[in-house]
Structures are given as C-alpha cells and as structure tokens.
Amino acid sequence: MLTSQKTFSAAEEFTYNLQSIGRAIVVGERTGGGAHPGQMHRINREFEVFIPDGRAINPVTKGNWEGVGVRPDLEVPQDKAFDVSYITLLQSELKRLSDQPILGGYERLMDEIKQTLEKKSVLA
C-alpha cells in the first residue's frame, strides 16, 4: 500500500486493517490520522466545530490511528514510495525464486528481475 500525509479517513482504515493482519506492506509517509467519524456543527455565523460521534476499533490491535496516522513499514517520501515498493517487491521475488531451485525453469524470469534491479540502481 502506498501512502502519503494526505491519505486520510477510509483510506487509512483500509491500510491500517490490511497492515494489522499482515496482508499488506505499507510504503510511503505516515497518514493524516483521521479515525473518528463525525459531523461539522455550526456554532454561529463565523464558527463550526467537528464533533466525533464514533470510533474505529481494529479487532487485532484494539486501537486505531486517530491523531497519529498509520505508520508505514517502509517510511520514505511520497515521491519515492512507488520506486521503493517496486524494488522491494522485485528483491523479495528474486529471493523467493532463488530459494526454490528445485522448481527450476525460473532462470529467465530471475535474469529479467536482475536486469530491472540493475537499471533501477543506476537511476537512483
């Protein structure tokens, strides 16, 4: 999952929940920290106030991300998040394939991954 400081509310919940059950690796910036749903209420002509009327509770962590945001597994600036996640995925897949030499037949794929990683390291 790619995140930034602008990731907020429902997108945070989706990210937080997948991260908490080990179904996603979060890459990017810490999110905005909006976990409590609510509504704006007008006080007078000049002022409004946001009043929360609910609370998201994750069944695994027993908490949420209100005020602190979702902390990425790999914290990098937003503009680097895609490249970092792509390289990390390629490295992980290369390791997985090389750890299973019995299956064989992956030499071409492994070569392509290595070539891509070499190109990416030159660009970095």
CSV table of N, CA and C in Angstrom, one decimal:
chain,number,residue,atom,x,y,z
A,1,MET,N,0.8,-1.2,0.0
A,1,MET,CA,0.0,0.0,0.0
A,1,MET,C,0.9,1.2,0.0
A,2,LEU,N,0.6,2.2,-0.9
A,2,LEU,CA,1.3,3.4,-0.9
A,2,LEU,C,0.6,4.5,-0.2
A,3,THR,N,1.3,5.2,0.7
A,3,THR,CA,0.6,6.3,1.5
A,3,THR,C,1.3,7.6,1.4
A,4,SER,N,0.6,8.6,1.8
A,4,SER,CA,1.2,10.0,2.0
A,4,SER,C,0.6,10.6,3.2
A,5,GLN,N,1.0,11.8,3.5
A,5,GLN,CA,0.4,12.6,4.5
A,5,GLN,C,-1.1,12.9,4.2
A,6,LYS,N,-1.4,12.9,2.9
A,6,LYS,CA,-2.8,13.2,2.5
A,6,LYS,C,-3.7,12.0,2.6
A,7,THR,N,-3.2,10.8,2.8
A,7,THR,CA,-4.0,9.6,3.0
A,7,THR,C,-4.8,9.8,4.3
A,8,PHE,N,-6.1,9.7,4.2
A,8,PHE,CA,-7.0,10.1,5.3
A,8,PHE,C,-8.2,9.2,5.4
A,9,SER,N,-8.8,9.1,6.6
A,9,SER,CA,-10.1,8.5,6.9
A,9,SER,C,-10.2,7.1,6.4
A,10,ALA,N,-11.1,6.8,5.4
A,10,ALA,CA,-11.4,5.5,5.0
A,10,ALA,C,-10.2,4.8,4.3
A,11,ALA,N,-9.4,5.6,3.6
A,11,ALA,CA,-8.2,5.0,3.0
A,11,ALA,C,-7.2,4.6,4.1
A,12,GLU,N,-7.2,5.3,5.2
A,12,GLU,CA,-6.4,4.9,6.3
A,12,GLU,C,-6.9,3.6,7.0
A,13,GLU,N,-8.2,3.6,7.1
A,13,GLU,CA,-8.7,2.4,7.8
A,13,GLU,C,-8.4,1.1,6.9
A,14,PHE,N,-8.6,1.2,5.6
A,14,PHE,CA,-8.3,0.1,4.7
A,14,PHE,C,-6.8,-0.3,4.9
A,15,THR,N,-5.9,0.7,4.9
A,15,THR,CA,-4.5,0.4,5.0
A,15,THR,C,-4.1,-0.1,6.4
A,16,TYR,N,-4.7,0.5,7.4
A,16,TYR,CA,-4.4,0.0,8.8
A,16,TYR,C,-4.9,-1.4,9.0
A,17,ASN,N,-6.1,-1.7,8.5
A,17,ASN,CA,-6.6,-3.1,8.7
A,17,ASN,C,-5.8,-4.1,8.0
A,18,LEU,N,-5.4,-3.9,6.7
A,18,LEU,CA,-4.6,-4.8,6.0
A,18,LEU,C,-3.2,-5.0,6.6
A,19,GLN,N,-2.6,-3.9,7.1
A,19,GLN,CA,-1.3,-4.0,7.7
A,19,GLN,C,-1.4,-4.8,9.0
A,20,SER,N,-2.4,-4.6,9.8
A,20,SER,CA,-2.6,-5.2,11.1
A,20,SER,C,-2.7,-6.7,11.0
A,21,ILE,N,-3.3,-7.2,9.9
A,21,ILE,CA,-3.4,-8.7,9.7
A,21,ILE,C,-2.3,-9.2,8.8
A,22,GLY,N,-1.3,-8.4,8.5
A,22,GLY,CA,-0.2,-8.9,7.7
A,22,GLY,C,-0.5,-9.2,6.3
A,23,ARG,N,-1.5,-8.5,5.7
A,23,ARG,CA,-1.9,-8.7,4.3
A,23,ARG,C,-1.3,-7.6,3.4
A,24,ALA,N,-0.6,-6.6,4.0
A,24,ALA,CA,-0.1,-5.5,3.2
A,24,ALA,C,1.2,-5.0,3.8
A,25,ILE,N,2.1,-4.5,3.0
A,25,ILE,CA,3.3,-3.8,3.4
A,25,ILE,C,3.0,-2.3,3.0
A,26,VAL,N,3.1,-1.4,4.0
A,26,VAL,CA,2.8,0.0,3.8
A,26,VAL,C,4.1,0.7,3.5
A,27,VAL,N,4.1,1.5,2.4
A,27,VAL,CA,5.3,2.2,1.9
A,27,VAL,C,4.9,3.6,1.7
A,28,GLY,N,5.7,4.6,2.2
A,28,GLY,CA,5.4,6.0,2.0
A,28,GLY,C,5.5,6.8,3.2
A,29,GLU,N,4.6,7.7,3.4
A,29,GLU,CA,4.6,8.6,4.5
A,29,GLU,C,3.5,8.3,5.5
A,30,ARG,N,3.7,8.7,6.7
A,30,ARG,CA,2.7,8.5,7.8
A,30,ARG,C,1.4,9.2,7.3
A,31,THR,N,0.3,8.6,7.5
A,31,THR,CA,-1.0,9.1,7.1
A,31,THR,C,-1.5,10.2,8.0
A,32,GLY,N,-2.6,10.8,7.6
A,32,GLY,CA,-3.2,12.0,8.3
A,32,GLY,C,-3.7,11.8,9.7
A,33,GLY,N,-4.2,10.6,10.0
A,33,GLY,CA,-4.6,10.4,11.4
A,33,GLY,C,-6.1,10.7,11.7
A,34,GLY,N,-7.0,10.4,10.7
A,34,GLY,CA,-8.4,10.6,10.9
A,34,GLY,C,-9.2,9.3,11.1
A,35,ALA,N,-9.4,8.9,12.3
A,35,ALA,CA,-10.1,7.6,12.5
A,35,ALA,C,-11.5,7.7,13.1
A,36,HIS,N,-11.8,8.9,13.6
A,36,HIS,CA,-13.1,9.0,14.3
A,36,HIS,C,-14.1,9.7,13.4
A,37,PRO,N,-15.2,9.0,13.0
A,37,PRO,CA,-16.2,9.7,12.1
A,37,PRO,C,-17.0,10.7,13.0
A,38,GLY,N,-17.5,11.7,12.3
A,38,GLY,CA,-18.3,12.7,13.0
A,38,GLY,C,-18.9,13.7,12.0
A,39,GLN,N,-19.4,14.8,12.5
A,39,GLN,CA,-20.0,15.8,11.7
A,39,GLN,C,-19.6,17.2,12.1
A,40,MET,N,-19.7,18.1,11.2
A,40,MET,CA,-19.5,19.6,11.5
A,40,MET,C,-20.8,20.1,12.1
A,41,HIS,N,-20.7,20.9,13.1
A,41,HIS,CA,-21.9,21.6,13.7
A,41,HIS,C,-21.6,23.1,13.8
A,42,ARG,N,-22.5,23.8,13.3
A,42,ARG,CA,-22.4,25.3,13.3
A,42,ARG,C,-22.7,25.8,14.7
A,43,ILE,N,-21.7,26.7,15.1
A,43,ILE,CA,-21.9,27.3,16.4
A,43,ILE,C,-22.6,28.7,16.2
A,44,ASN,N,-22.1,29.4,15.3
A,44,ASN,CA,-22.7,30.7,14.9
A,44,ASN,C,-22.4,31.0,13.4
A,45,ARG,N,-22.5,32.2,13.0
A,45,ARG,CA,-22.2,32.5,11.6
A,45,ARG,C,-20.8,32.4,11.2
A,46,GLU,N,-19.9,32.5,12.2
A,46,GLU,CA,-18.5,32.5,11.9
A,46,GLU,C,-17.8,31.2,12.3
A,47,PHE,N,-18.4,30.4,13.1
A,47,PHE,CA,-17.6,29.2,13.6
A,47,PHE,C,-18.4,27.9,13.4
A,48,GLU,N,-17.7,26.9,13.1
A,48,GLU,CA,-18.2,25.5,13.1
A,48,GLU,C,-17.2,24.6,13.9
A,49,VAL,N,-17.7,23.5,14.4
A,49,VAL,CA,-16.9,22.6,15.2
A,49,VAL,C,-17.2,21.2,14.7
A,50,PHE,N,-16.1,20.4,14.6
A,50,PHE,CA,-16.2,19.0,14.2
A,50,PHE,C,-16.4,18.2,15.5
A,51,ILE,N,-17.5,17.4,15.6
A,51,ILE,CA,-17.7,16.6,16.8
A,51,ILE,C,-17.7,15.1,16.4
A,52,PRO,N,-16.8,14.3,16.9
A,52,PRO,CA,-16.8,12.9,16.6
A,52,PRO,C,-18.0,12.2,17.2
A,53,ASP,N,-18.6,11.3,16.5
A,53,ASP,CA,-19.7,10.5,17.0
A,53,ASP,C,-19.5,9.0,16.9
A,54,GLY,N,-18.3,8.7,16.6
A,54,GLY,CA,-17.9,7.2,16.5
A,54,GLY,C,-16.5,7.0,16.7
A,55,ARG,N,-16.1,5.8,16.7
A,55,ARG,CA,-14.7,5.4,16.9
A,55,ARG,C,-14.4,4.1,16.2
A,56,ALA,N,-13.4,4.1,15.4
A,56,ALA,CA,-13.0,2.9,14.7
A,56,ALA,C,-12.1,2.1,15.6
A,57,ILE,N,-12.4,0.8,15.9
A,57,ILE,CA,-11.6,0.0,16.7
A,57,ILE,C,-11.2,-1.3,15.9
A,58,ASN,N,-9.9,-1.5,15.7
A,58,ASN,CA,-9.4,-2.6,15.0
A,58,ASN,C,-9.4,-3.8,15.9
A,59,PRO,N,-10.0,-5.0,15.5
A,59,PRO,CA,-10.1,-6.1,16.3
A,59,PRO,C,-8.8,-6.8,16.7
A,60,VAL,N,-7.7,-6.5,15.9
A,60,VAL,CA,-6.4,-7.1,16.2
A,60,VAL,C,-5.6,-6.2,17.1
A,61,THR,N,-5.6,-5.0,16.8
A,61,THR,CA,-4.7,-4.1,17.7
A,61,THR,C,-5.5,-3.5,18.8
A,62,LYS,N,-6.8,-3.6,18.8
A,62,LYS,CA,-7.7,-3.0,19.8
A,62,LYS,C,-7.6,-1.5,19.9
A,63,GLY,N,-7.1,-0.9,18.8
A,63,GLY,CA,-6.9,0.6,18.8
A,63,GLY,C,-7.1,1.1,17.4
A,64,ASN,N,-6.6,2.3,17.1
A,64,ASN,CA,-6.8,2.9,15.8
A,64,ASN,C,-5.7,3.9,15.6
A,65,TRP,N,-5.8,4.7,14.5
A,65,TRP,CA,-4.8,5.6,14.1
A,65,TRP,C,-5.1,7.1,14.3
A,66,GLU,N,-6.1,7.3,15.1
A,66,GLU,CA,-6.6,8.7,15.3
A,66,GLU,C,-5.4,9.6,15.9
A,67,GLY,N,-5.2,10.7,15.2
A,67,GLY,CA,-4.2,11.7,15.6
A,67,GLY,C,-2.8,11.3,15.3
A,68,VAL,N,-2.5,10.0,15.1
A,68,VAL,CA,-1.1,9.6,14.9
A,68,VAL,C,-0.8,9.1,13.5
A,69,GLY,N,-1.9,8.7,12.8
A,69,GLY,CA,-1.7,8.2,11.4
A,69,GLY,C,-1.3,6.8,11.4
A,70,VAL,N,-1.2,6.2,10.2
A,70,VAL,CA,-0.7,4.8,10.0
A,70,VAL,C,0.7,4.9,9.7
A,71,ARG,N,1.5,4.2,10.5
A,71,ARG,CA,3.0,4.3,10.3
A,71,ARG,C,3.4,3.2,9.3
A,72,PRO,N,4.1,3.7,8.2
A,72,PRO,CA,4.5,2.8,7.1
A,72,PRO,C,5.5,1.8,7.6
A,73,ASP,N,5.5,0.6,7.0
A,73,ASP,CA,6.6,-0.4,7.2
A,73,ASP,C,7.9,0.1,6.7
A,74,LEU,N,7.8,0.8,5.5
A,74,LEU,CA,9.0,1.4,4.9
A,74,LEU,C,8.7,2.9,4.7
A,75,GLU,N,9.2,3.7,5.6
A,75,GLU,CA,8.9,5.1,5.6
A,75,GLU,C,9.8,5.9,4.6
A,76,VAL,N,9.3,6.4,3.6
A,76,VAL,CA,10.0,7.1,2.5
A,76,VAL,C,9.1,8.3,2.1
A,77,PRO,N,9.7,9.3,1.5
A,77,PRO,CA,8.9,10.4,0.9
A,77,PRO,C,7.9,9.9,-0.1
A,78,GLN,N,6.8,10.6,-0.2
A,78,GLN,CA,5.7,10.2,-1.2
A,78,GLN,C,6.2,10.0,-2.6
A,79,ASP,N,7.1,10.8,-3.0
A,79,ASP,CA,7.6,10.7,-4.4
A,79,ASP,C,8.5,9.6,-4.7
A,80,LYS,N,9.0,8.9,-3.6
A,80,LYS,CA,9.9,7.8,-3.8
A,80,LYS,C,9.1,6.4,-3.5
A,81,ALA,N,7.9,6.5,-3.0
A,81,ALA,CA,7.2,5.3,-2.5
A,81,ALA,C,7.0,4.3,-3.6
A,82,PHE,N,6.6,4.6,-4.8
A,82,PHE,CA,6.4,3.6,-5.8
A,82,PHE,C,7.7,2.9,-6.1
A,83,ASP,N,8.7,3.7,-6.4
A,83,ASP,CA,10.0,3.0,-6.7
A,83,ASP,C,10.5,2.1,-5.6
A,84,VAL,N,10.4,2.6,-4.4
A,84,VAL,CA,10.9,1.8,-3.3
A,84,VAL,C,10.1,0.5,-3.2
A,85,SER,N,8.8,0.6,-3.3
A,85,SER,CA,7.9,-0.6,-3.2
A,85,SER,C,8.2,-1.6,-4.4
A,86,TYR,N,8.4,-1.0,-5.6
A,86,TYR,CA,8.7,-1.9,-6.7
A,86,TYR,C,10.0,-2.6,-6.6
A,87,ILE,N,11.0,-1.9,-6.2
A,87,ILE,CA,12.3,-2.5,-6.0
A,87,ILE,C,12.3,-3.6,-4.9
A,88,THR,N,11.6,-3.2,-3.8
A,88,THR,CA,11.4,-4.2,-2.6
A,88,THR,C,10.7,-5.4,-3.1
A,89,LEU,N,9.6,-5.3,-3.9
A,89,LEU,CA,8.9,-6.4,-4.4
A,89,LEU,C,9.8,-7.3,-5.3
A,90,LEU,N,10.5,-6.7,-6.2
A,90,LEU,CA,11.4,-7.4,-7.1
A,90,LEU,C,12.5,-8.2,-6.3
A,91,GLN,N,13.1,-7.5,-5.3
A,91,GLN,CA,14.1,-8.2,-4.5
A,91,GLN,C,13.5,-9.4,-3.7
A,92,SER,N,12.3,-9.2,-3.2
A,92,SER,CA,11.6,-10.3,-2.5
A,92,SER,C,11.3,-11.5,-3.4
A,93,GLU,N,10.8,-11.2,-4.6
A,93,GLU,CA,10.5,-12.2,-5.6
A,93,GLU,C,11.8,-12.9,-6.0
A,94,LEU,N,12.8,-12.2,-6.2
A,94,LEU,CA,14.1,-12.8,-6.6
A,94,LEU,C,14.6,-13.8,-5.5
A,95,LYS,N,14.5,-13.4,-4.3
A,95,LYS,CA,14.9,-14.2,-3.2
A,95,LYS,C,14.0,-15.5,-3.1
A,96,ARG,N,12.7,-15.3,-3.3
A,96,ARG,CA,11.8,-16.4,-3.2
A,96,ARG,C,12.1,-17.4,-4.3
A,97,LEU,N,12.4,-16.9,-5.5
A,97,LEU,CA,12.7,-17.8,-6.6
A,97,LEU,C,14.0,-18.5,-6.4
A,98,SER,N,15.0,-17.8,-5.9
A,98,SER,CA,16.3,-18.4,-5.8
A,98,SER,C,16.3,-19.4,-4.6
A,99,ASP,N,15.4,-19.2,-3.6
A,99,ASP,CA,15.3,-20.2,-2.5
A,99,ASP,C,14.6,-21.5,-2.9
A,100,GLN,N,14.1,-21.5,-4.1
A,100,GLN,CA,13.3,-22.7,-4.5
A,100,GLN,C,13.9,-23.3,-5.8
A,101,PRO,N,15.2,-23.6,-5.8
A,101,PRO,CA,15.9,-24.1,-7.1
A,101,PRO,C,15.3,-25.4,-7.6
A,102,ILE,N,14.7,-26.2,-6.7
A,102,ILE,CA,14.1,-27.5,-7.2
A,102,ILE,C,13.1,-27.3,-8.2
A,103,LEU,N,12.3,-26.2,-8.1
A,103,LEU,CA,11.2,-26.0,-9.1
A,103,LEU,C,11.8,-25.7,-10.5
A,104,GLY,N,12.9,-25.0,-10.5
A,104,GLY,CA,13.6,-24.7,-11.8
A,104,GLY,C,12.7,-24.0,-12.8
A,105,GLY,N,13.3,-23.7,-13.9
A,105,GLY,CA,12.5,-23.0,-15.0
A,105,GLY,C,12.3,-21.5,-14.8
A,106,TYR,N,12.9,-21.0,-13.8
A,106,TYR,CA,12.8,-19.6,-13.5
A,106,TYR,C,14.0,-18.7,-13.8
A,107,GLU,N,14.9,-19.3,-14.5
A,107,GLU,CA,16.2,-18.6,-14.8
A,107,GLU,C,15.9,-17.4,-15.6
A,108,ARG,N,15.1,-17.5,-16.6
A,108,ARG,CA,14.8,-16.3,-17.5
A,108,ARG,C,14.1,-15.2,-16.7
A,109,LEU,N,13.1,-15.6,-15.9
A,109,LEU,CA,12.5,-14.6,-15.0
A,109,LEU,C,13.4,-14.0,-14.0
A,110,MET,N,14.3,-14.8,-13.4
A,110,MET,CA,15.3,-14.2,-12.5
A,110,MET,C,16.2,-13.3,-13.2
A,111,ASP,N,16.6,-13.6,-14.4
A,111,ASP,CA,17.5,-12.7,-15.2
A,111,ASP,C,16.8,-11.4,-15.5
A,112,GLU,N,15.5,-11.4,-15.8
A,112,GLU,CA,14.8,-10.2,-16.1
A,112,GLU,C,14.7,-9.3,-14.8
A,113,ILE,N,14.4,-10.0,-13.7
A,113,ILE,CA,14.3,-9.2,-12.4
A,113,ILE,C,15.7,-8.6,-12.1
A,114,LYS,N,16.8,-9.4,-12.3
A,114,LYS,CA,18.1,-8.8,-12.0
A,114,LYS,C,18.4,-7.6,-12.9
A,115,GLN,N,18.1,-7.7,-14.2
A,115,GLN,CA,18.3,-6.6,-15.1
A,115,GLN,C,17.5,-5.4,-14.7
A,116,THR,N,16.3,-5.6,-14.3
A,116,THR,CA,15.4,-4.5,-13.9
A,116,THR,C,16.0,-3.8,-12.6
A,117,LEU,N,16.5,-4.6,-11.7
A,117,LEU,CA,17.1,-4.1,-10.5
A,117,LEU,C,18.3,-3.3,-10.8
A,118,GLU,N,19.1,-3.8,-11.7
A,118,GLU,CA,20.4,-3.1,-12.1
A,118,GLU,C,20.0,-1.7,-12.8
A,119,LYS,N,19.0,-1.7,-13.6
A,119,LYS,CA,18.6,-0.4,-14.2
A,119,LYS,C,18.1,0.5,-13.2
A,120,LYS,N,17.3,0.0,-12.2
A,120,LYS,CA,16.8,0.9,-11.1
A,120,LYS,C,17.9,1.4,-10.3
A,121,SER,N,18.9,0.6,-10.0
A,121,SER,CA,20.0,1.1,-9.2
A,121,SER,C,20.8,2.2,-9.9
A,122,VAL,N,20.9,2.1,-11.2
A,122,VAL,CA,21.6,3.2,-12.0
A,122,VAL,C,20.8,4.5,-11.9
A,123,LEU,N,19.5,4.4,-11.9
A,123,LEU,CA,18.6,5.6,-11.9
A,123,LEU,C,18.6,6.3,-10.5
A,124,ALA,N,18.9,5.5,-9.5
A,124,ALA,CA,18.7,6.0,-8.1
A,124,ALA,C,19.8,7.0,-7.7
